mmCIF file with all atom_site columns, C-alpha atoms in Angstrom:
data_model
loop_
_atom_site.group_PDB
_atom_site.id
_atom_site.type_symbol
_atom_site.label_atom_id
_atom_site.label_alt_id
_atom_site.label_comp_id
_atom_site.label_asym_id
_atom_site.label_entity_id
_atom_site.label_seq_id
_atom_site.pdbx_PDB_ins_code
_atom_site.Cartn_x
_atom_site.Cartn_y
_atom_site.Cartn_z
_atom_site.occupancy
_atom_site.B_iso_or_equiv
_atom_site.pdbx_formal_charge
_atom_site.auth_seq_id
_atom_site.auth_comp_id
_atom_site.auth_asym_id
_atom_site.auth_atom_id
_atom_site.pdbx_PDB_model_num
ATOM 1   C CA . UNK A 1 1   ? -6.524  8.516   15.975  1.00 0.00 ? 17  UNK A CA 1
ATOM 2   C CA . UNK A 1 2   ? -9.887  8.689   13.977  1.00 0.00 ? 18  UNK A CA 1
ATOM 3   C CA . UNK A 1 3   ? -12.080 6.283   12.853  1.00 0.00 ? 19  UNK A CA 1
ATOM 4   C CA . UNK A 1 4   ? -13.679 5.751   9.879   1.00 0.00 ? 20  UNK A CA 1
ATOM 5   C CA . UNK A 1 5   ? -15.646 2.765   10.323  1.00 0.00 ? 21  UNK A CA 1
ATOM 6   C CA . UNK A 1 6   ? -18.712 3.916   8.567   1.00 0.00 ? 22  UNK A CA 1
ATOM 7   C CA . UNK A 1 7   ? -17.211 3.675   5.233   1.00 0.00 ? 23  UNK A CA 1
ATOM 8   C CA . UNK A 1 8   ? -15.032 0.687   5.867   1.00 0.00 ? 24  UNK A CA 1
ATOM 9   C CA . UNK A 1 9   ? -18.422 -1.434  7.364   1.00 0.00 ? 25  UNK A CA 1
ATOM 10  C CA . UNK A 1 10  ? -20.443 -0.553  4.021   1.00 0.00 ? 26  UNK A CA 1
ATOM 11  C CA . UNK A 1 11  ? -18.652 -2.777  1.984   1.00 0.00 ? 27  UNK A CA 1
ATOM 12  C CA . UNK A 1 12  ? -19.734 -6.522  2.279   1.00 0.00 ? 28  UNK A CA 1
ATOM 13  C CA . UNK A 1 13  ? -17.481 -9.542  1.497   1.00 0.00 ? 29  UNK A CA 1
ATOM 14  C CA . UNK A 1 14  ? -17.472 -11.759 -1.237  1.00 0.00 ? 30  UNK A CA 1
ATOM 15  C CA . UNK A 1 15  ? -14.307 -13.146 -1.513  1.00 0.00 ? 31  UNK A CA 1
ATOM 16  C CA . UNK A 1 16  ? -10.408 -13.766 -0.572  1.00 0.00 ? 32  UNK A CA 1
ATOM 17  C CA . UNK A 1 17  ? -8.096  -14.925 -3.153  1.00 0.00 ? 33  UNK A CA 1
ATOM 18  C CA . UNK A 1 18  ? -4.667  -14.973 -4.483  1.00 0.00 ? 34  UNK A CA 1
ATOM 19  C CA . UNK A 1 19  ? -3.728  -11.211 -6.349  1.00 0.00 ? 35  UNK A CA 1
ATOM 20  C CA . UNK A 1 20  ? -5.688  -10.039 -9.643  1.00 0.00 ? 36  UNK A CA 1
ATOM 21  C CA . UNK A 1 21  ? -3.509  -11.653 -12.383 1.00 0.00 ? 37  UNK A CA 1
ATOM 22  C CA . UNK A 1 22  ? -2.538  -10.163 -15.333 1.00 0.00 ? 38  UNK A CA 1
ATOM 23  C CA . UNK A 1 23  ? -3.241  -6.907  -13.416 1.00 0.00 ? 39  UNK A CA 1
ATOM 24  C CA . UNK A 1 24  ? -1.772  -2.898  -14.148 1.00 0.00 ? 40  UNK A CA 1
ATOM 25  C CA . UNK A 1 25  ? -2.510  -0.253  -11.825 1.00 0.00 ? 41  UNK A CA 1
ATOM 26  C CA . UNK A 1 26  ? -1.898  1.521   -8.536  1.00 0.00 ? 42  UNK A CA 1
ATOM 27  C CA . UNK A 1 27  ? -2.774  1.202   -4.790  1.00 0.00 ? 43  UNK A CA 1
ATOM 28  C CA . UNK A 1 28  ? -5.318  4.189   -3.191  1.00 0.00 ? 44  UNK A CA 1
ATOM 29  C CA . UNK A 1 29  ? -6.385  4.394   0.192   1.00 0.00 ? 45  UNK A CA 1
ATOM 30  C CA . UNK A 1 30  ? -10.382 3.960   0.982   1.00 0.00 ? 46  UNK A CA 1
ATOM 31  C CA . UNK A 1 31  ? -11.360 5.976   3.722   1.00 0.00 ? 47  UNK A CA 1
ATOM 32  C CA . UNK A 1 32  ? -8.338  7.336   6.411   1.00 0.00 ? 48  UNK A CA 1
ATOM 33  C CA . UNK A 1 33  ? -8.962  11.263  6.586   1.00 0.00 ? 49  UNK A CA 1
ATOM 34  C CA . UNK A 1 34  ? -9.679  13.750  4.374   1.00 0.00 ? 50  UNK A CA 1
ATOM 35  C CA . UNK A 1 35  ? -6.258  14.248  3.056   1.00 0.00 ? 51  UNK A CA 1
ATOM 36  C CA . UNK A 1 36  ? -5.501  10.551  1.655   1.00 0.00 ? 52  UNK A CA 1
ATOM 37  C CA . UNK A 1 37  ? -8.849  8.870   1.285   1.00 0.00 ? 53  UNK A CA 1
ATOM 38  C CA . UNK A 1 38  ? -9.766  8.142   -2.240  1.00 0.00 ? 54  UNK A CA 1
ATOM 39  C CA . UNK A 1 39  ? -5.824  9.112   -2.856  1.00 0.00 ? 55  UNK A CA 1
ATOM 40  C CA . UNK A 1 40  ? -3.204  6.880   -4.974  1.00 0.00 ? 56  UNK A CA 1
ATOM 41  C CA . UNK A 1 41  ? -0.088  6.073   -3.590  1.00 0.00 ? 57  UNK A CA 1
ATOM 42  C CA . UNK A 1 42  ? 2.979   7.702   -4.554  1.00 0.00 ? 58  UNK A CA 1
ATOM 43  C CA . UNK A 1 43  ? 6.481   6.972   -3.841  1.00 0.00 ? 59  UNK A CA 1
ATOM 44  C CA . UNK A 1 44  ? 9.027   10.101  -2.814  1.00 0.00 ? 60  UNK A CA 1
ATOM 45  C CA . UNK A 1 45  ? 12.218  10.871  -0.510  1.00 0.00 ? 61  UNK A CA 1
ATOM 46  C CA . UNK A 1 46  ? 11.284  12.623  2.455   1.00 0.00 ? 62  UNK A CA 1
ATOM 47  C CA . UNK A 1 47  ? 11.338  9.729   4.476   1.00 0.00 ? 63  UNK A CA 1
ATOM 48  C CA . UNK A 1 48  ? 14.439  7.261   4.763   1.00 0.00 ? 64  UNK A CA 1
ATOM 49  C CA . UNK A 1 49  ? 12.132  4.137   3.518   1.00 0.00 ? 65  UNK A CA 1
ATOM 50  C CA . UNK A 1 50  ? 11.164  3.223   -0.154  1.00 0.00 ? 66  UNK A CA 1
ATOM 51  C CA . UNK A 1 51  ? 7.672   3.146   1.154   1.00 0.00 ? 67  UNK A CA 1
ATOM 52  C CA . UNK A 1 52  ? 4.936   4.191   -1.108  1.00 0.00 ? 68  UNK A CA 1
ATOM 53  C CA . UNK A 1 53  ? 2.322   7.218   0.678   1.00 0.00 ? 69  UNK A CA 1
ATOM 54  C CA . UNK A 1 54  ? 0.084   10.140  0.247   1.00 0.00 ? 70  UNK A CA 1
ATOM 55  C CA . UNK A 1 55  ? 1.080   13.677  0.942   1.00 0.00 ? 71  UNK A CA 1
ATOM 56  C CA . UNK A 1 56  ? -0.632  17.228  1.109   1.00 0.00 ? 72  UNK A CA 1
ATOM 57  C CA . UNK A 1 57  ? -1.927  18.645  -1.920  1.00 0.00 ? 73  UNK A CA 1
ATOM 58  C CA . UNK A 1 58  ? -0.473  20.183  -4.333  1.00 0.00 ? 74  UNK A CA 1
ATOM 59  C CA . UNK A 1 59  ? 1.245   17.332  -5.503  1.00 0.00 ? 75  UNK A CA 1
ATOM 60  C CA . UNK A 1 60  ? 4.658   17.087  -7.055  1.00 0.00 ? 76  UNK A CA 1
ATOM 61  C CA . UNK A 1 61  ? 4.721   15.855  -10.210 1.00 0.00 ? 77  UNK A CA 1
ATOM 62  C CA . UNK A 1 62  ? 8.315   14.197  -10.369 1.00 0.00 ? 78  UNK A CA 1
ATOM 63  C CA . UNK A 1 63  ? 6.298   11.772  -7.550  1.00 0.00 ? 79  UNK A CA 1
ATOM 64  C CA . UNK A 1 64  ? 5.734   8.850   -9.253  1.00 0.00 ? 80  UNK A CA 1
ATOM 65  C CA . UNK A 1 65  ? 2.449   6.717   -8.345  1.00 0.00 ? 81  UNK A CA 1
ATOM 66  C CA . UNK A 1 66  ? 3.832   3.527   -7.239  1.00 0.00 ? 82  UNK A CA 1
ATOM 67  C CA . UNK A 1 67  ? 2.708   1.338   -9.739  1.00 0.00 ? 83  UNK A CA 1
ATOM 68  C CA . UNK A 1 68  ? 2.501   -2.768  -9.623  1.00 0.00 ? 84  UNK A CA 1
ATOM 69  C CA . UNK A 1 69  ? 1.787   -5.201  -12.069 1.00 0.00 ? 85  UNK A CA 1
ATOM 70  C CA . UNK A 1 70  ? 0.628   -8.914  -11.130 1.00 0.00 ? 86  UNK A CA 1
ATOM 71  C CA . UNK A 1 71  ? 1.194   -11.466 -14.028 1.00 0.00 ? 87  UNK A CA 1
ATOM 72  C CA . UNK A 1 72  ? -0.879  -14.521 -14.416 1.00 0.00 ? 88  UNK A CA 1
ATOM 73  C CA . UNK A 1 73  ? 2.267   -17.431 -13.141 1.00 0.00 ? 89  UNK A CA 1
ATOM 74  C CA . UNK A 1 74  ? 2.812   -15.604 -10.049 1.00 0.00 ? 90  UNK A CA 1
ATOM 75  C CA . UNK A 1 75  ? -0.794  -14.125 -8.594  1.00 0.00 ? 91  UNK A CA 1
ATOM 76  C CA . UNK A 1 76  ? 1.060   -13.901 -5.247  1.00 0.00 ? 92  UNK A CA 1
ATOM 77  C CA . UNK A 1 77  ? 3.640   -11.658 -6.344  1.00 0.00 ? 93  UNK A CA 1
ATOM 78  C CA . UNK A 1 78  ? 3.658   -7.696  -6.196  1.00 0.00 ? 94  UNK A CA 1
ATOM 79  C CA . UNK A 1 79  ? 6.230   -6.516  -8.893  1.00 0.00 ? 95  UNK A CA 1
ATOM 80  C CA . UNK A 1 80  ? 7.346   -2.689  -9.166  1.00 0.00 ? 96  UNK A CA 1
ATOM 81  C CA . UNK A 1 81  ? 6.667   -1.450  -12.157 1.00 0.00 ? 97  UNK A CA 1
ATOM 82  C CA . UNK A 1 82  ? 9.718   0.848   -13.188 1.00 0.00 ? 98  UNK A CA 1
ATOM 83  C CA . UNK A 1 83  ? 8.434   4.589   -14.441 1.00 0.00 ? 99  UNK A CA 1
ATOM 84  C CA . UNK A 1 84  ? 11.934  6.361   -14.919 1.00 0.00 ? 100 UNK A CA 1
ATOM 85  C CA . UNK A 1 85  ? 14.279  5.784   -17.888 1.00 0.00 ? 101 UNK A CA 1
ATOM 86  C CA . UNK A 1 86  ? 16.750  3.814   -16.312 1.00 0.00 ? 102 UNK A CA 1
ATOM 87  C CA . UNK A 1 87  ? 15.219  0.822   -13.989 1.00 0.00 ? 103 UNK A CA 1
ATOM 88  C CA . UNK A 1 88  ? 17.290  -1.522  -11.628 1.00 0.00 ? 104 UNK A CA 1
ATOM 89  C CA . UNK A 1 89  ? 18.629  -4.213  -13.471 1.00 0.00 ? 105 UNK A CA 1
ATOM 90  C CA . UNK A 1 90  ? 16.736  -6.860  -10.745 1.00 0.00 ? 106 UNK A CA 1
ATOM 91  C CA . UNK A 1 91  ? 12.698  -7.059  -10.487 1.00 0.00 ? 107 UNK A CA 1
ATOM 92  C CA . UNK A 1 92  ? 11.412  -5.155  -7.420  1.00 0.00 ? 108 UNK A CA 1
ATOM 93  C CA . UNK A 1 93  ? 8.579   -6.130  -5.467  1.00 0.00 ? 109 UNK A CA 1
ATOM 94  C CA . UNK A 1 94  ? 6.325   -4.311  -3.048  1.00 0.00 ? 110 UNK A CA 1
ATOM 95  C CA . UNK A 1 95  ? 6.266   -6.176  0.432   1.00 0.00 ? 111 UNK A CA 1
ATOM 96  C CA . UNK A 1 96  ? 5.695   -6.205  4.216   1.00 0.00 ? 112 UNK A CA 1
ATOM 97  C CA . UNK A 1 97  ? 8.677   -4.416  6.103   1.00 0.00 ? 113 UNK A CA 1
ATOM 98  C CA . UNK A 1 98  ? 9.177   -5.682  9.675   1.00 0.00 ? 114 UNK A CA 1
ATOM 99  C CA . UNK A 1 99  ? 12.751  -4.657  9.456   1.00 0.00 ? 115 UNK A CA 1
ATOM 100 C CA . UNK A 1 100 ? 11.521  -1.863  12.138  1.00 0.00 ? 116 UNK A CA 1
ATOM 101 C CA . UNK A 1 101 ? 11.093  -4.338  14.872  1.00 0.00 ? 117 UNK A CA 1
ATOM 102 C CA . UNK A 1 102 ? 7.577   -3.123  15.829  1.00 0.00 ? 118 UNK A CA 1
ATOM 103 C CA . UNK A 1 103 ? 5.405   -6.272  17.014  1.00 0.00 ? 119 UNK A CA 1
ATOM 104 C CA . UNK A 1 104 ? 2.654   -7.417  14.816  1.00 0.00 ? 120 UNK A CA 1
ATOM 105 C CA . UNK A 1 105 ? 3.193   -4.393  12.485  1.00 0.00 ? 121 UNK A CA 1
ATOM 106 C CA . UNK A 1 106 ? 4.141   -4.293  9.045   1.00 0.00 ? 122 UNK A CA 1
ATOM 107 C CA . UNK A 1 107 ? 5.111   -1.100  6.604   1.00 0.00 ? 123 UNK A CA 1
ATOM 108 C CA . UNK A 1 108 ? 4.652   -1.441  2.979   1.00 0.00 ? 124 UNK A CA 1
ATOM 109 C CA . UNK A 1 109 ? 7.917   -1.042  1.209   1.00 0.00 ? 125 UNK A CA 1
ATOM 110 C CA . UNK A 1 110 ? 9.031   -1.195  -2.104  1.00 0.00 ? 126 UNK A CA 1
ATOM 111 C CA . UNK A 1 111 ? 12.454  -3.038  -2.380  1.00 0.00 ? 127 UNK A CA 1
ATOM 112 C CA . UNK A 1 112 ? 14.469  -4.828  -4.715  1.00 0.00 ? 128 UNK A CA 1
ATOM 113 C CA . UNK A 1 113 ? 16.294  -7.238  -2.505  1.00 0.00 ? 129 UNK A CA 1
ATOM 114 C CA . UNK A 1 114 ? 13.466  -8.624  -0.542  1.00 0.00 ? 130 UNK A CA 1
ATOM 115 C CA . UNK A 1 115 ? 15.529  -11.356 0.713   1.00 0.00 ? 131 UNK A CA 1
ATOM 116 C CA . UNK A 1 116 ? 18.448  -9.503  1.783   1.00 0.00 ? 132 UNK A CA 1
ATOM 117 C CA . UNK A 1 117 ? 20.061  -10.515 5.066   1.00 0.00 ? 133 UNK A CA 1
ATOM 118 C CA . UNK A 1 118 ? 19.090  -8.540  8.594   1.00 0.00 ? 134 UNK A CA 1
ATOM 119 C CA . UNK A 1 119 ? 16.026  -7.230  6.586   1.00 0.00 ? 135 UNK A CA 1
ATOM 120 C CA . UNK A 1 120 ? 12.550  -9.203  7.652   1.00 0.00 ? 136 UNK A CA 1
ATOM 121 C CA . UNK A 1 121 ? 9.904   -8.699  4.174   1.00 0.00 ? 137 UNK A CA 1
ATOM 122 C CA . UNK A 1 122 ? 7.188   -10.357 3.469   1.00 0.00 ? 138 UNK A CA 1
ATOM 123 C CA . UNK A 1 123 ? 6.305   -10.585 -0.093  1.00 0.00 ? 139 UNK A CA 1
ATOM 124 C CA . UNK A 1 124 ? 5.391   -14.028 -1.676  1.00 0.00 ? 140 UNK A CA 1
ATOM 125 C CA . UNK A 1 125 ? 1.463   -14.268 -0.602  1.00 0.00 ? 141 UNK A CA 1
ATOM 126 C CA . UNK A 1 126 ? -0.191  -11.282 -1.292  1.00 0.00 ? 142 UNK A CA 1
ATOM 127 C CA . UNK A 1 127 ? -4.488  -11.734 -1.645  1.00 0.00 ? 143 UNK A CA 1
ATOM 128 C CA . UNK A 1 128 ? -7.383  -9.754  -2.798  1.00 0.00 ? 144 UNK A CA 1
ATOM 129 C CA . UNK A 1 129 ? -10.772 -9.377  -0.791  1.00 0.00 ? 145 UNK A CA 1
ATOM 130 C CA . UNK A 1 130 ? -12.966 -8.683  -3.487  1.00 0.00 ? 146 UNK A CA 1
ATOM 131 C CA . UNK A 1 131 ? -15.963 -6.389  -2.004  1.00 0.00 ? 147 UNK A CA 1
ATOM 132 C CA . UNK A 1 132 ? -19.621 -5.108  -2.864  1.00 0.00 ? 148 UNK A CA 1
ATOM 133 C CA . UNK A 1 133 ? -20.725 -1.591  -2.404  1.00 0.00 ? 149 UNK A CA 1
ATOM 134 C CA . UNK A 1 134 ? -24.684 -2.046  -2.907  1.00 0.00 ? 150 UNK A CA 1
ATOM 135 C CA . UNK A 1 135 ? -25.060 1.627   -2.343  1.00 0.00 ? 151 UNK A CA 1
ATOM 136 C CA . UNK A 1 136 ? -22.945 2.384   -5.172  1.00 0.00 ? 152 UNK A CA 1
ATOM 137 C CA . UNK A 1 137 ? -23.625 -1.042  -6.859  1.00 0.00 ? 153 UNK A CA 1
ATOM 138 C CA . UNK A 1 138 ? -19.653 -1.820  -7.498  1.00 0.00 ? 154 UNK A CA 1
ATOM 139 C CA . UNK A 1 139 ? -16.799 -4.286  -6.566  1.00 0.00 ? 155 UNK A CA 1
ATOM 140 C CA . UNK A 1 140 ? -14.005 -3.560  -4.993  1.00 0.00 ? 156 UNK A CA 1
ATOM 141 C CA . UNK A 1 141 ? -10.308 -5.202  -4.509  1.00 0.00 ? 157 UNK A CA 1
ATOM 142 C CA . UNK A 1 142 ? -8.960  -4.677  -1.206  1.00 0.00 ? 158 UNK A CA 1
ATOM 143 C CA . UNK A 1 143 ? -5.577  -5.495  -0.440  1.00 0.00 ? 159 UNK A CA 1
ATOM 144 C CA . UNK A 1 144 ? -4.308  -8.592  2.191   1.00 0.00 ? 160 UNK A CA 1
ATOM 145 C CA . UNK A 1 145 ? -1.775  -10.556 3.087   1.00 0.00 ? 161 UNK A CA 1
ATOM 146 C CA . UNK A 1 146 ? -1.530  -14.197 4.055   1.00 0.00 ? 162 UNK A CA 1
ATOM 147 C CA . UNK A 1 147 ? -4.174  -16.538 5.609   1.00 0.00 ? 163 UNK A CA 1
ATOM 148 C CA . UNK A 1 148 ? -5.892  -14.146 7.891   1.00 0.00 ? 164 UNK A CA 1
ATOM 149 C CA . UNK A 1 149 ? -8.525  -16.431 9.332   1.00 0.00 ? 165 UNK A CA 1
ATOM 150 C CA . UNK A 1 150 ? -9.841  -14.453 12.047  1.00 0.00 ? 166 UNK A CA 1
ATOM 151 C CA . UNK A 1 151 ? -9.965  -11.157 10.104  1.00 0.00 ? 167 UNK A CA 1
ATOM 152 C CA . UNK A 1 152 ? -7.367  -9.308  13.195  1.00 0.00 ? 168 UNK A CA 1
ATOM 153 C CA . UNK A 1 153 ? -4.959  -7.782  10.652  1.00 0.00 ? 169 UNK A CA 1
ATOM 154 C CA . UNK A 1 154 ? -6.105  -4.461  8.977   1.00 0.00 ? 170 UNK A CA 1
ATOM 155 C CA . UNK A 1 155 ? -4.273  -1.748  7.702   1.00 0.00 ? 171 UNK A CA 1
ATOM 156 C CA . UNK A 1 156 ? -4.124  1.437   9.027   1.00 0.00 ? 172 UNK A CA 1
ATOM 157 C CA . UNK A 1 157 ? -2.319  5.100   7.500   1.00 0.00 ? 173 UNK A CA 1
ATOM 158 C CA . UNK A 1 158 ? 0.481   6.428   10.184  1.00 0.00 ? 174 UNK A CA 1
ATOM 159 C CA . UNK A 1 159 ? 1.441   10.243  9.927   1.00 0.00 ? 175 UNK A CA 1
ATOM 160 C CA . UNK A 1 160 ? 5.207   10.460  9.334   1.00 0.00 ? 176 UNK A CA 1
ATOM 161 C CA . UNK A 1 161 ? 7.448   14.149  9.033   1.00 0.00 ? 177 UNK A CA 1
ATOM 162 C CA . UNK A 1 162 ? 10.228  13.337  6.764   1.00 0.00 ? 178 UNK A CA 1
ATOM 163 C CA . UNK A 1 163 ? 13.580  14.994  6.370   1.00 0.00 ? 179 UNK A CA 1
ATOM 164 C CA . UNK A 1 164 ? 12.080  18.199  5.072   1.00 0.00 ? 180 UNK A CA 1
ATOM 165 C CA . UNK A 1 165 ? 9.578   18.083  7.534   1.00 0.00 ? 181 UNK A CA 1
ATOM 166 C CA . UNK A 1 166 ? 7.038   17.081  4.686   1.00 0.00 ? 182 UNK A CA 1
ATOM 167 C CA . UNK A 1 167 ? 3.857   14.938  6.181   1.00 0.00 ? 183 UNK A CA 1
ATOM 168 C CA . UNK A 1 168 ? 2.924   11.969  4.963   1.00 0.00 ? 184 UNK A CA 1
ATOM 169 C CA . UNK A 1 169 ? 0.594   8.944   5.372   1.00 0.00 ? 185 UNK A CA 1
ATOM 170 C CA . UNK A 1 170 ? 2.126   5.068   4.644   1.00 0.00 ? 186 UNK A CA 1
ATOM 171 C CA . UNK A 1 171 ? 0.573   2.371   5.172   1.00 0.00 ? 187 UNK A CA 1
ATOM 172 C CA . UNK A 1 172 ? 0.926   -0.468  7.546   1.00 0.00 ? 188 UNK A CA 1
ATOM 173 C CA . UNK A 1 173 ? -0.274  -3.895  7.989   1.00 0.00 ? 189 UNK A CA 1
ATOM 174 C CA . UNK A 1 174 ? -1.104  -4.481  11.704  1.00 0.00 ? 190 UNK A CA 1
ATOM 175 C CA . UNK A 1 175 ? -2.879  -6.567  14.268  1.00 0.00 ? 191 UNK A CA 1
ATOM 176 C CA . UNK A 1 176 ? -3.560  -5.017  17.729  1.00 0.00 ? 192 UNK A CA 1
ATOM 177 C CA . UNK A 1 177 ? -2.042  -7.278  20.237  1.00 0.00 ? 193 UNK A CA 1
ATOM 178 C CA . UNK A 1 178 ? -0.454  -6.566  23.961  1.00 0.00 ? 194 UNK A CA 1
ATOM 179 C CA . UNK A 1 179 ? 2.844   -6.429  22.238  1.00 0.00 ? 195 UNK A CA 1
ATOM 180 C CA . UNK A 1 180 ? 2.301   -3.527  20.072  1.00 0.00 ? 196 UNK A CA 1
ATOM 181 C CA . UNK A 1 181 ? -0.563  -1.062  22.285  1.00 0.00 ? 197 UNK A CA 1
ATOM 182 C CA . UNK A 1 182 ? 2.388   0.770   22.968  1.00 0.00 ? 198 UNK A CA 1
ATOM 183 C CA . UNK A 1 183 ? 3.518   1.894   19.918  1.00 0.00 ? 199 UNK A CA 1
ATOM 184 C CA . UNK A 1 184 ? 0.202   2.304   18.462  1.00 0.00 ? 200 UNK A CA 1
ATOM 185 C CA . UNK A 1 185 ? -1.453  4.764   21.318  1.00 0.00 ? 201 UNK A CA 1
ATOM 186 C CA . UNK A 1 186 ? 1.717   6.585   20.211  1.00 0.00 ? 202 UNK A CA 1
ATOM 187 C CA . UNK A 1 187 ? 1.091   7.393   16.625  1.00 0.00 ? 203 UNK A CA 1
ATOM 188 C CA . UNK A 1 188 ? -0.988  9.817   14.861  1.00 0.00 ? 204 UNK A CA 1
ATOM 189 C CA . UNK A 1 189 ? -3.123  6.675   12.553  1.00 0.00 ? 205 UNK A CA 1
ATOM 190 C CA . UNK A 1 190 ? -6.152  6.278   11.024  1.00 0.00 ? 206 UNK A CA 1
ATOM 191 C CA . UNK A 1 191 ? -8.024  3.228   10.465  1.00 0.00 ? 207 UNK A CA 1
ATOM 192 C CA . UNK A 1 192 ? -7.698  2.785   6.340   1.00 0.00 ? 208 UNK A CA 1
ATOM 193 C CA . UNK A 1 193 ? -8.106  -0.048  3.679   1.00 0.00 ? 209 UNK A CA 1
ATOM 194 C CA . UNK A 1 194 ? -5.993  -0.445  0.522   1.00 0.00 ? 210 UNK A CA 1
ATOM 195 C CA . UNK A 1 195 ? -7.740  -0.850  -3.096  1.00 0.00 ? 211 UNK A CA 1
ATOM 196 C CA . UNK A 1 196 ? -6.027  -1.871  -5.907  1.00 0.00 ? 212 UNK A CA 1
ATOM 197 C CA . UNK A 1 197 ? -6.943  -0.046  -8.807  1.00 0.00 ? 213 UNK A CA 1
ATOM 198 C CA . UNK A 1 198 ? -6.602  -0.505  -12.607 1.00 0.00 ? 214 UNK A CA 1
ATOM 199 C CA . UNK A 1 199 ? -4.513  2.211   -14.912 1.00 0.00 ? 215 UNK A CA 1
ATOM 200 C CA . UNK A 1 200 ? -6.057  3.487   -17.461 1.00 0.00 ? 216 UNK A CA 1
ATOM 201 C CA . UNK A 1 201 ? -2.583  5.109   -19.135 1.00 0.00 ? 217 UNK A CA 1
ATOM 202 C CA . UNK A 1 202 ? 0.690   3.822   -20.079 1.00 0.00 ? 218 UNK A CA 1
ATOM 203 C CA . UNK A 1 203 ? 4.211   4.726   -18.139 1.00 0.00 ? 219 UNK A CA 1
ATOM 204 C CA . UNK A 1 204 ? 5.446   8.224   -19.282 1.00 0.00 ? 220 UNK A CA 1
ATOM 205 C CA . UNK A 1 205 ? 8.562   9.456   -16.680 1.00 0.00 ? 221 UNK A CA 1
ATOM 206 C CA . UNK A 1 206 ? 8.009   12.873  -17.904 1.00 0.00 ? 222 UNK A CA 1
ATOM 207 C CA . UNK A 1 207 ? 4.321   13.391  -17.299 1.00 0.00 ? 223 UNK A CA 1
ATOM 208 C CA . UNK A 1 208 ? 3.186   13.942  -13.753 1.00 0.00 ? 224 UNK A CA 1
ATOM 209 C CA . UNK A 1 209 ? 2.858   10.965  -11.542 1.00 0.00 ? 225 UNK A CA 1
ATOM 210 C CA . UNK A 1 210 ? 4.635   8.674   -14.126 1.00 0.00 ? 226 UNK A CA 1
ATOM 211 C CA . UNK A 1 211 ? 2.047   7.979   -16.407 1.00 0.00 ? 227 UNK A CA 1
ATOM 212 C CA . UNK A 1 212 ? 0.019   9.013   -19.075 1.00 0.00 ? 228 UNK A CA 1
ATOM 213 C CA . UNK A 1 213 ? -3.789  10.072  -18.427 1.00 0.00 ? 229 UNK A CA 1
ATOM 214 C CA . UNK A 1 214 ? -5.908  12.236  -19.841 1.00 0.00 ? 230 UNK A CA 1
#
């Protein structure tokens, strides 16, 4: 495990609120390693969860970013946003998988049946901390979930080896408590935040990533 607390401890609080409304974009890790920070999210199969990530460059283009849109009724609420020609006929949401059983440990998932029976998601009170970077003189919006009061959850980037033996980083929502030291001291993690980030192109399946850009 690494730490990269530097980066995380330059940013200074301003706010925590519901999700941006009205919002089109992507998630990207801030800070992590050298391999996924400053790196959107994309979604792929090499591991046996819908659960966006960041891989190795060179990228492969039929990886889709995973991209969300938040509309102005429901600021709480992380919808997919489809980029291939044929989407599900139900809205999908992205959401807090503790279907994995680890304690105080959440993976970020996309699924379209969040309330499906013997699955445990969390989905319905997502929140922005909006943050200042003085040294760069901009605002940030990280990612959070629920009423964190004592600021103990964070989210941190686990190595996985899917099928193919492909590495990848996911994210996961976490609190360190006696109940869960054992699982973390055994991954390979580093501590990361989430941004949610604006698109600045529309959805196009064919072009890499899913969407347009120039």
């Amino acid at each position: 495990m690494r730490s990269t607390t530097t980066l995380l401890t330059a940013l200074t609080a301003l706010a925590v609120s519901p999700a941006l409304a009205d919002f089109d974009g992507f998630f990207r890790f801030i800070g992590g390693n050298s391999v996924i920070s400053g790196q959107r999210l994309r979604l792929n199969n090499s591991i046996p969860w819908i659960s966006p990530g960041v891989s190795h460059a060179p990228y492969n283009p039929a990886d889709h970013y995973s991209r969300i849109y938040i509309n102005d009724t429901t600021p709480s609420l992380l919808y997919v946003v489809p980029t291939n020609p044929h989407p599900p006929p139900v809205p999908g949401y992205y959401a807090l998988s503790g279907t994995e059983g680890v304690p105080d440990a959440y993976r970020l998932v996309q699924t379209y049946r969040p309330d499906e029976e013997g699955t445990v998601n969390l989905y319905k009170d997502w929140k922005v901390k909006k943050v200042c970077n003085k040294a760069k003189n901009e605002t940030r919006a990280l990612l959070r979930y629920g009423n964190d009061l004592y600021g103990e959850w964070r989210w941190i980037a686990v190595r996985e080896i899917g099928y193919i033996g492909a590495e990848r980083w996911v994210p996961w929502w976490v609190k360190h408590s006696d109940a869960n030291v054992g699982n973390l001291m055994a991954w390979d993690y580093d501590i990361a935040d989430l941004e949610l980030v604006e698109a600045e192109g529309p959805v196009n399946s064919n072009a890499p990533g899913g969407v347009e850009e120039n």
